Tab-separated table of C-alpha atoms and ligand atoms in Angstrom:
chain	number	residue	atom	x	y	z
A	4	MET	CA	6.426	-37.650	6.390
A	5	ARG	CA	9.370	-36.403	4.396
A	6	ILE	CA	10.065	-32.881	5.553
A	7	ILE	CA	12.494	-30.321	4.200
A	8	ILE	CA	13.720	-27.404	6.255
A	9	LEU	CA	14.929	-24.591	4.047
A	10	SER	CA	17.722	-22.997	6.036
A	11	ARG	CA	21.169	-21.610	5.319
A	12	ASP	CA	22.712	-23.275	8.345
A	13	ALA	CA	21.826	-26.632	9.908
A	14	SER	CA	23.565	-25.664	13.139
A	15	LEU	CA	21.255	-22.720	13.909
A	16	TYR	CA	19.184	-23.314	17.045
A	17	SER	CA	15.807	-23.096	15.282
A	18	THR	CA	16.892	-25.330	12.420
A	19	SER	CA	18.428	-28.026	14.578
A	20	ARG	CA	15.456	-28.024	16.979
A	21	LEU	CA	13.005	-28.452	14.088
A	22	LYS	CA	15.073	-31.305	12.663
A	23	GLU	CA	15.303	-32.999	16.046
A	24	ALA	CA	11.563	-32.520	16.722
A	25	GLY	CA	10.639	-33.949	13.319
A	26	GLU	CA	12.932	-36.965	13.689
A	27	SER	CA	11.783	-37.705	17.208
A	28	ARG	CA	8.216	-37.858	15.856
A	29	GLY	CA	9.279	-40.414	13.267
A	30	HIS	CA	9.709	-38.212	10.202
A	31	GLU	CA	12.536	-38.011	7.707
A	32	VAL	CA	13.903	-34.471	7.897
A	33	ARG	CA	16.516	-32.867	5.645
A	34	VAL	CA	18.014	-29.416	6.004
A	35	ILE	CA	18.475	-27.837	2.593
A	36	ASP	CA	20.244	-24.557	1.872
A	37	HIS	CA	17.736	-22.666	-0.273
A	38	LEU	CA	20.506	-20.638	-1.897
A	39	ARG	CA	21.912	-23.930	-3.246
A	40	CYS	CA	18.594	-24.999	-4.746
A	41	TYR	CA	18.163	-24.543	-8.488
A	42	MET	CA	15.048	-25.022	-10.509
A	43	ASN	CA	13.593	-25.818	-13.870
A	44	ILE	CA	10.682	-23.639	-14.804
A	45	THR	CA	8.434	-25.676	-17.021
A	46	PRO	CA	4.739	-26.494	-17.274
A	47	HIS	CA	5.433	-30.219	-16.966
A	48	ASN	CA	7.258	-31.784	-14.085
A	49	PRO	CA	8.605	-28.699	-12.273
A	50	LYS	CA	11.543	-29.578	-10.014
A	51	VAL	CA	13.770	-28.244	-7.316
A	52	MET	CA	17.308	-29.548	-7.743
A	53	TYR	CA	19.901	-29.834	-4.995
A	54	GLN	CA	23.466	-31.023	-5.504
A	55	GLY	CA	22.550	-32.600	-8.830
A	56	GLN	CA	19.490	-34.484	-7.528
A	57	PRO	CA	15.794	-33.532	-7.694
A	58	LEU	CA	14.054	-33.091	-4.324
A	59	GLU	CA	11.180	-35.517	-4.734
A	60	GLY	CA	8.476	-37.148	-2.654
A	61	ILE	CA	8.401	-34.266	-0.183
A	62	ASP	CA	5.330	-33.924	2.060
A	63	ALA	CA	6.098	-30.587	3.676
A	64	VAL	CA	8.535	-27.697	3.614
A	65	ILE	CA	9.440	-25.504	6.560
A	66	PRO	CA	10.919	-22.269	5.193
A	67	ARG	CA	13.414	-20.514	7.450
A	68	ILE	CA	14.266	-17.682	5.090
A	69	GLY	CA	16.475	-14.859	6.396
A	70	ALA	CA	15.638	-11.236	5.629
A	71	SER	CA	18.673	-10.838	3.364
A	72	ASN	CA	17.598	-13.497	0.849
A	73	THR	CA	13.819	-13.248	0.821
A	74	PHE	CA	13.704	-12.851	-2.952
A	75	TYR	CA	15.441	-16.113	-3.839
A	76	GLY	CA	14.147	-17.978	-0.810
A	77	ALA	CA	10.546	-17.121	-1.703
A	78	ALA	CA	11.160	-18.288	-5.280
A	79	VAL	CA	12.306	-21.696	-3.993
A	80	VAL	CA	9.241	-21.974	-1.748
A	81	ARG	CA	7.037	-20.945	-4.715
A	82	GLN	CA	8.539	-23.724	-6.802
A	83	PHE	CA	7.607	-26.260	-4.126
A	84	GLU	CA	4.064	-24.847	-4.145
A	85	ILE	CA	3.919	-25.276	-7.921
A	86	MET	CA	4.926	-28.896	-7.342
A	87	GLY	CA	1.936	-29.177	-4.973
A	88	VAL	CA	4.044	-29.472	-1.798
A	89	PHE	CA	2.606	-28.135	1.462
A	90	THR	CA	4.637	-25.384	3.084
A	91	ALA	CA	4.482	-24.114	6.665
A	92	ASN	CA	4.355	-20.606	5.191
A	93	GLU	CA	3.566	-19.807	1.590
A	94	SER	CA	5.877	-17.733	-0.595
A	95	GLN	CA	3.421	-14.847	-0.987
A	96	ALA	CA	2.977	-14.513	2.733
A	97	ILE	CA	6.732	-14.578	3.311
A	98	SER	CA	7.338	-11.778	0.797
A	99	ARG	CA	4.373	-9.804	2.077
A	100	SER	CA	5.474	-9.897	5.705
A	101	ARG	CA	8.989	-8.669	4.902
A	102	ASP	CA	7.685	-5.265	3.890
A	103	LYS	CA	6.776	-3.342	7.037
A	104	LEU	CA	4.677	-0.775	5.252
A	105	ARG	CA	2.683	-3.345	3.315
A	106	CYS	CA	2.208	-5.321	6.506
A	107	LEU	CA	0.796	-2.295	8.363
A	108	GLN	CA	-1.491	-1.406	5.461
A	109	ILE	CA	-2.925	-4.927	5.410
A	110	LEU	CA	-3.428	-4.980	9.177
A	111	SER	CA	-5.094	-1.554	9.155
A	112	ARG	CA	-7.528	-2.740	6.532
A	113	LYS	CA	-8.592	-5.525	8.886
A	114	GLY	CA	-9.100	-3.039	11.716
A	115	ILE	CA	-6.263	-4.506	13.805
A	116	GLY	CA	-4.722	-2.171	16.421
A	117	LEU	CA	-1.585	-0.354	15.266
A	118	PRO	CA	0.462	2.617	16.428
A	119	VAL	CA	-0.546	5.682	14.395
A	120	THR	CA	1.859	5.493	11.460
A	121	GLY	CA	2.829	7.838	8.634
A	122	PHE	CA	4.817	7.332	5.470
A	123	ALA	CA	6.056	9.774	2.859
A	124	HIS	CA	8.481	9.805	-0.008
A	125	SER	CA	9.554	13.423	-0.097
A	126	THR	CA	11.313	15.325	2.672
A	127	LYS	CA	9.211	18.333	1.589
A	128	ASP	CA	6.323	16.644	3.397
A	129	ILE	CA	8.031	16.139	6.759
A	130	ASP	CA	5.874	18.642	8.644
A	131	GLY	CA	2.695	17.005	7.425
A	132	LEU	CA	4.080	13.604	8.308
A	133	LEU	CA	4.932	14.676	11.850
A	134	ASP	CA	1.404	16.065	12.237
A	135	ILE	CA	-0.127	12.721	11.265
A	136	VAL	CA	1.499	10.958	14.208
A	137	GLY	CA	0.882	13.839	16.639
A	138	GLY	CA	4.416	15.299	16.710
A	139	ALA	CA	7.421	14.381	18.904
A	140	PRO	CA	8.304	12.203	20.657
A	141	LEU	CA	8.003	9.750	17.804
A	142	VAL	CA	9.660	6.684	16.382
A	143	ILE	CA	11.333	6.589	12.960
A	144	LYS	CA	11.958	3.227	11.281
A	145	LEU	CA	13.862	2.070	8.275
A	146	LEU	CA	11.481	-0.130	6.267
A	147	GLU	CA	14.166	-2.761	5.751
A	148	GLY	CA	15.501	-2.796	9.321
A	149	THR	CA	15.592	-5.842	11.629
A	150	GLN	CA	16.776	-6.596	15.152
A	151	GLY	CA	16.108	-3.047	16.263
A	152	ILE	CA	18.732	-1.560	13.937
A	153	GLY	CA	17.198	1.365	12.101
A	154	VAL	CA	14.607	2.139	14.788
A	155	VAL	CA	15.153	5.596	16.288
A	156	LEU	CA	13.331	7.514	19.011
A	157	ALA	CA	13.216	11.245	18.243
A	158	GLU	CA	12.361	13.213	21.382
A	159	THR	CA	11.891	16.574	19.684
A	160	GLN	CA	10.498	17.901	16.434
A	161	GLN	CA	13.987	19.116	15.419
A	162	ALA	CA	15.579	15.748	16.107
A	163	ALA	CA	12.825	14.035	14.105
A	164	THR	CA	13.315	16.377	11.158
A	165	SER	CA	17.071	15.865	11.028
A	166	VAL	CA	16.854	12.079	11.325
A	167	ILE	CA	14.234	11.907	8.572
A	168	GLU	CA	16.310	14.180	6.331
A	169	ALA	CA	19.409	12.084	6.973
A	170	PHE	CA	17.679	8.780	6.168
A	171	ARG	CA	15.967	10.204	3.096
A	172	GLY	CA	19.303	11.728	2.002
A	173	LEU	CA	20.587	8.143	1.837
A	174	ASP	CA	17.480	7.205	-0.143
A	175	ALA	CA	16.234	4.947	2.637
A	176	ASN	CA	12.514	4.302	2.951
A	177	ILE	CA	11.174	5.090	6.392
A	178	LEU	CA	7.986	5.179	8.342
A	179	VAL	CA	7.157	7.443	11.251
A	180	GLN	CA	5.179	6.182	14.221
A	181	GLU	CA	3.498	7.417	17.350
A	182	PHE	CA	5.767	6.555	20.322
A	183	ILE	CA	3.989	4.113	22.644
A	184	LYS	CA	5.665	5.409	25.795
A	185	GLU	CA	3.468	3.412	28.160
A	186	ALA	CA	4.930	0.168	26.772
A	187	GLY	CA	7.985	1.074	28.886
A	188	GLY	CA	10.484	-0.655	26.600
A	189	MET	CA	8.551	-3.924	26.676
A	190	ASP	CA	7.006	-5.802	23.803
A	191	ILE	CA	5.308	-9.173	23.540
A	192	ARG	CA	6.157	-11.897	21.060
A	193	CYS	CA	3.200	-14.153	20.339
A	194	PHE	CA	4.104	-17.352	18.563
A	195	VAL	CA	1.148	-18.232	16.368
A	196	ILE	CA	0.633	-21.608	14.717
A	197	GLY	CA	-2.554	-22.020	12.693
A	198	ASP	CA	-5.277	-20.256	14.651
A	199	LYS	CA	-3.654	-20.412	18.085
A	200	VAL	CA	-1.019	-18.572	20.086
A	201	ILE	CA	0.992	-21.542	21.309
A	202	ALA	CA	3.597	-19.572	23.305
A	203	ALA	CA	4.204	-15.977	24.331
A	204	MET	CA	7.025	-14.064	25.957
A	205	LYS	CA	7.628	-10.503	26.984
A	206	ARG	CA	10.872	-8.825	26.113
A	207	GLN	CA	12.168	-5.947	28.163
A	208	GLY	CA	14.775	-3.585	26.753
A	209	ALA	CA	17.997	-2.964	28.693
A	210	PRO	CA	17.727	-0.029	31.166
A	211	GLY	CA	17.299	3.243	29.272
A	212	GLU	CA	16.573	1.412	25.987
A	213	PHE	CA	13.113	1.720	24.420
A	214	ARG	CA	13.789	-1.144	22.004
A	215	SER	CA	13.067	-4.547	23.487
A	216	ASN	CA	14.995	-6.601	20.900
A	217	LEU	CA	17.052	-9.381	22.477
A	218	HIS	CA	19.814	-8.468	20.012
A	219	ARG	CA	19.890	-5.018	21.644
A	220	GLY	CA	20.380	-6.466	25.115
A	221	GLY	CA	16.751	-7.093	26.043
A	222	SER	CA	15.713	-9.940	28.315
A	223	ALA	CA	12.826	-12.363	27.882
A	224	ALA	CA	10.320	-13.948	30.237
A	225	LYS	CA	7.078	-15.858	30.070
A	226	VAL	CA	3.936	-13.731	29.945
A	227	ARG	CA	0.193	-14.295	30.295
A	228	LEU	CA	-1.777	-12.808	27.451
A	229	THR	CA	-5.179	-11.191	27.701
A	230	PRO	CA	-7.885	-12.660	25.454
A	231	GLU	CA	-7.719	-9.458	23.386
A	232	GLU	CA	-3.954	-9.885	22.865
A	233	ARG	CA	-4.446	-13.489	21.841
A	234	SER	CA	-7.120	-12.709	19.307
A	235	THR	CA	-5.185	-9.708	17.948
A	236	ALA	CA	-2.115	-11.895	17.347
A	237	VAL	CA	-4.115	-14.629	15.625
A	238	ARG	CA	-5.979	-12.132	13.461
A	239	ALA	CA	-2.702	-10.462	12.472
A	240	ALA	CA	-1.102	-13.742	11.387
A	241	LYS	CA	-4.223	-14.651	9.449
A	242	ALA	CA	-4.421	-11.238	7.768
A	243	MET	CA	-0.850	-11.759	6.545
A	244	GLY	CA	-1.645	-15.268	5.339
A	245	LEU	CA	0.938	-16.833	7.666
A	246	ARG	CA	0.389	-20.264	9.204
A	247	VAL	CA	3.436	-19.895	11.449
A	248	ALA	CA	4.201	-16.390	12.672
A	249	GLY	CA	5.908	-14.373	15.351
A	250	VAL	CA	3.550	-11.500	16.067
A	251	ASP	CA	5.057	-8.647	18.078
A	252	LEU	CA	2.784	-6.282	19.918
A	253	LEU	CA	2.980	-3.484	22.459
A	254	ARG	CA	0.628	-2.864	25.366
A	255	SER	CA	-0.685	0.616	24.694
A	256	ASN	CA	-3.307	2.765	26.453
A	257	HIS	CA	-5.627	1.925	23.593
A	258	GLY	CA	-5.142	-1.845	23.732
A	259	PRO	CA	-2.640	-4.108	21.972
A	260	VAL	CA	-0.920	-2.575	18.934
A	261	ILE	CA	1.051	-4.604	16.414
A	262	MET	CA	4.714	-3.848	15.749
A	263	GLU	CA	5.426	-6.466	13.153
A	264	VAL	CA	4.626	-9.945	11.960
A	265	ASN	CA	7.585	-12.230	11.330
A	266	SER	CA	7.436	-15.206	8.965
A	267	SER	CA	10.536	-17.039	10.279
A	268	PRO	CA	10.287	-16.414	14.015
A	269	GLY	CA	13.254	-17.707	16.029
A	270	LEU	CA	12.718	-20.587	18.443
A	271	GLU	CA	15.565	-20.105	20.890
A	272	GLY	CA	14.250	-17.091	22.812
A	273	ILE	CA	10.702	-18.356	23.067
A	274	GLU	CA	11.529	-21.980	23.956
A	275	ASN	CA	13.938	-20.859	26.656
A	276	ALA	CA	11.563	-18.268	28.100
A	277	THR	CA	8.499	-20.518	28.124
A	278	ASP	CA	9.785	-24.129	28.273
A	279	ILE	CA	7.306	-24.914	25.502
A	280	ASP	CA	8.303	-27.351	22.745
A	281	VAL	CA	7.579	-24.883	19.922
A	282	ALA	CA	9.474	-26.971	17.345
A	283	GLY	CA	7.337	-30.005	18.231
A	284	LYS	CA	4.190	-27.929	17.811
A	285	ILE	CA	5.242	-26.845	14.318
A	286	ILE	CA	5.802	-30.487	13.338
A	287	GLU	CA	2.452	-31.428	14.871
A	288	PHE	CA	0.803	-28.701	12.789
A	289	LEU	CA	2.341	-30.205	9.633
A	290	GLU	CA	1.134	-33.670	10.621
A	291	LYS	CA	-2.420	-32.355	10.903
A	292	ASN	CA	-2.469	-30.041	7.898
A	293	ALA	CA	0.054	-31.097	5.254
A	294	GLY	CA	-1.268	-32.641	2.087
A	295	PRO	CA	-0.808	-32.233	-1.636
A	296	ASP	CA	-2.069	-29.139	-3.438
A	297	LYS	CA	-3.015	-27.143	-0.381
A	298	THR	CA	-1.672	-23.777	-1.490
A	299	ARG	CA	-4.289	-21.372	-0.252
A	300	ASP	CA	-3.111	-17.795	-0.251
A	301	ASN	CA	-5.811	-15.557	-1.683
A	302	ILE	CA	-5.038	-12.285	0.053
A	303	LYS	CA	-5.236	-9.493	-2.475
A	304	TYR	CA	-2.547	-7.215	-1.068
B	467	ADP	P1	12.776	-4.461	14.203
B	467	ADP	O1	12.220	-5.120	13.000
B	467	ADP	O2	14.119	-3.880	13.953
B	467	ADP	O3	12.725	-5.368	15.404
B	467	ADP	P2	10.535	-3.047	15.388
B	467	ADP	O4	9.531	-2.269	14.653
B	467	ADP	O5	10.102	-4.364	15.916
B	467	ADP	O6	11.828	-3.194	14.489
B	467	ADP	O7	11.046	-2.159	16.594
B	467	ADP	C1	12.028	-2.621	17.510
B	467	ADP	C2	11.586	-2.365	18.956
B	467	ADP	O8	11.485	-0.961	19.204
B	467	ADP	C3	10.205	-2.902	19.271
B	467	ADP	O9	10.250	-4.266	19.620
B	467	ADP	C4	9.755	-2.015	20.410
B	467	ADP	O10	10.271	-2.460	21.649
B	467	ADP	C5	10.399	-0.679	20.069
B	467	ADP	N1	9.426	0.145	19.321
B	467	ADP	C6	9.245	0.132	17.984
B	467	ADP	N2	8.255	0.966	17.601
B	467	ADP	C7	7.800	1.546	18.729
B	467	ADP	C8	6.778	2.513	19.002
B	467	ADP	N3	6.047	3.052	18.015
B	467	ADP	N4	6.573	2.864	20.292
B	467	ADP	C9	7.315	2.313	21.285
B	467	ADP	N5	8.295	1.411	21.103
B	467	ADP	C10	8.546	1.016	19.834
B	468	MG	MG1	10.968	-6.267	16.046
């Protein structure tokens, strides 16, 4: 196959592992910076151009689109879809998963376990919002945050009110969530490909830290999932329309609850924690599923 990895940087761990895995399985793999792709938008012969040449004869695309350029990255992926090229994740699903609120709404509609979550526009409605999630302690999140930045634990009602007022004063969109204390600073990353969890790790926050993000000093280890956790992760990825997804969940008193669903999950943490060849499994998935005109997304939200 001829495979393109859309990535800003060929030297990133995930990108270089995917390239290596593809080449070792006999494929031709190119890393293309999506921000350097340009396109013609026409009913006949749509193209993606790169350094003056059209990208042609491609069998599959693996998008590795960072949060900061979702808009343009998704447009490049969409153009490949218009050309009939198979993509590991479709543009709609990538855009959809980047919006935490939209993501939670979609999951709730499918009856998938979530922390009780509230959302409001006006600071006049803070009291009502705090009631929805059962009062303090609670977690406040910036909708556009990643890597744990913009996730705050408010221990008291007063602290919650001032944090919400401060964020809203800056015009930031936030959501408010029940604090899953029993998770004890641990979350679980399930790496889903197709309809299977192919690897899973637990991440434990540094001592005294409720956020388990590795970027915040957390540490990772292999974990055994319960059947319920497995099926929750697979259902979440499917609900979002993602073929490849990093599904994060917490172990709560009322079963697994989803934190977020990531469309470009990193490979370094999970491969190191589990010794599983995740990159190879992504390539294998493409070998089994790629084909022309297989754009499928029909999720309405
Ligand atoms: P980000 O996109 O920045 O990673 P998350 O929503 O994943 O934001 O939150 C970061 C981490 O904070 C989670 O992995 C989890 O460990 C912790 N956390 C987030 N929400 C809650 C919650 N409602 N209850 C308990 N811990 C939480
Ligand atoms: Mg997270």
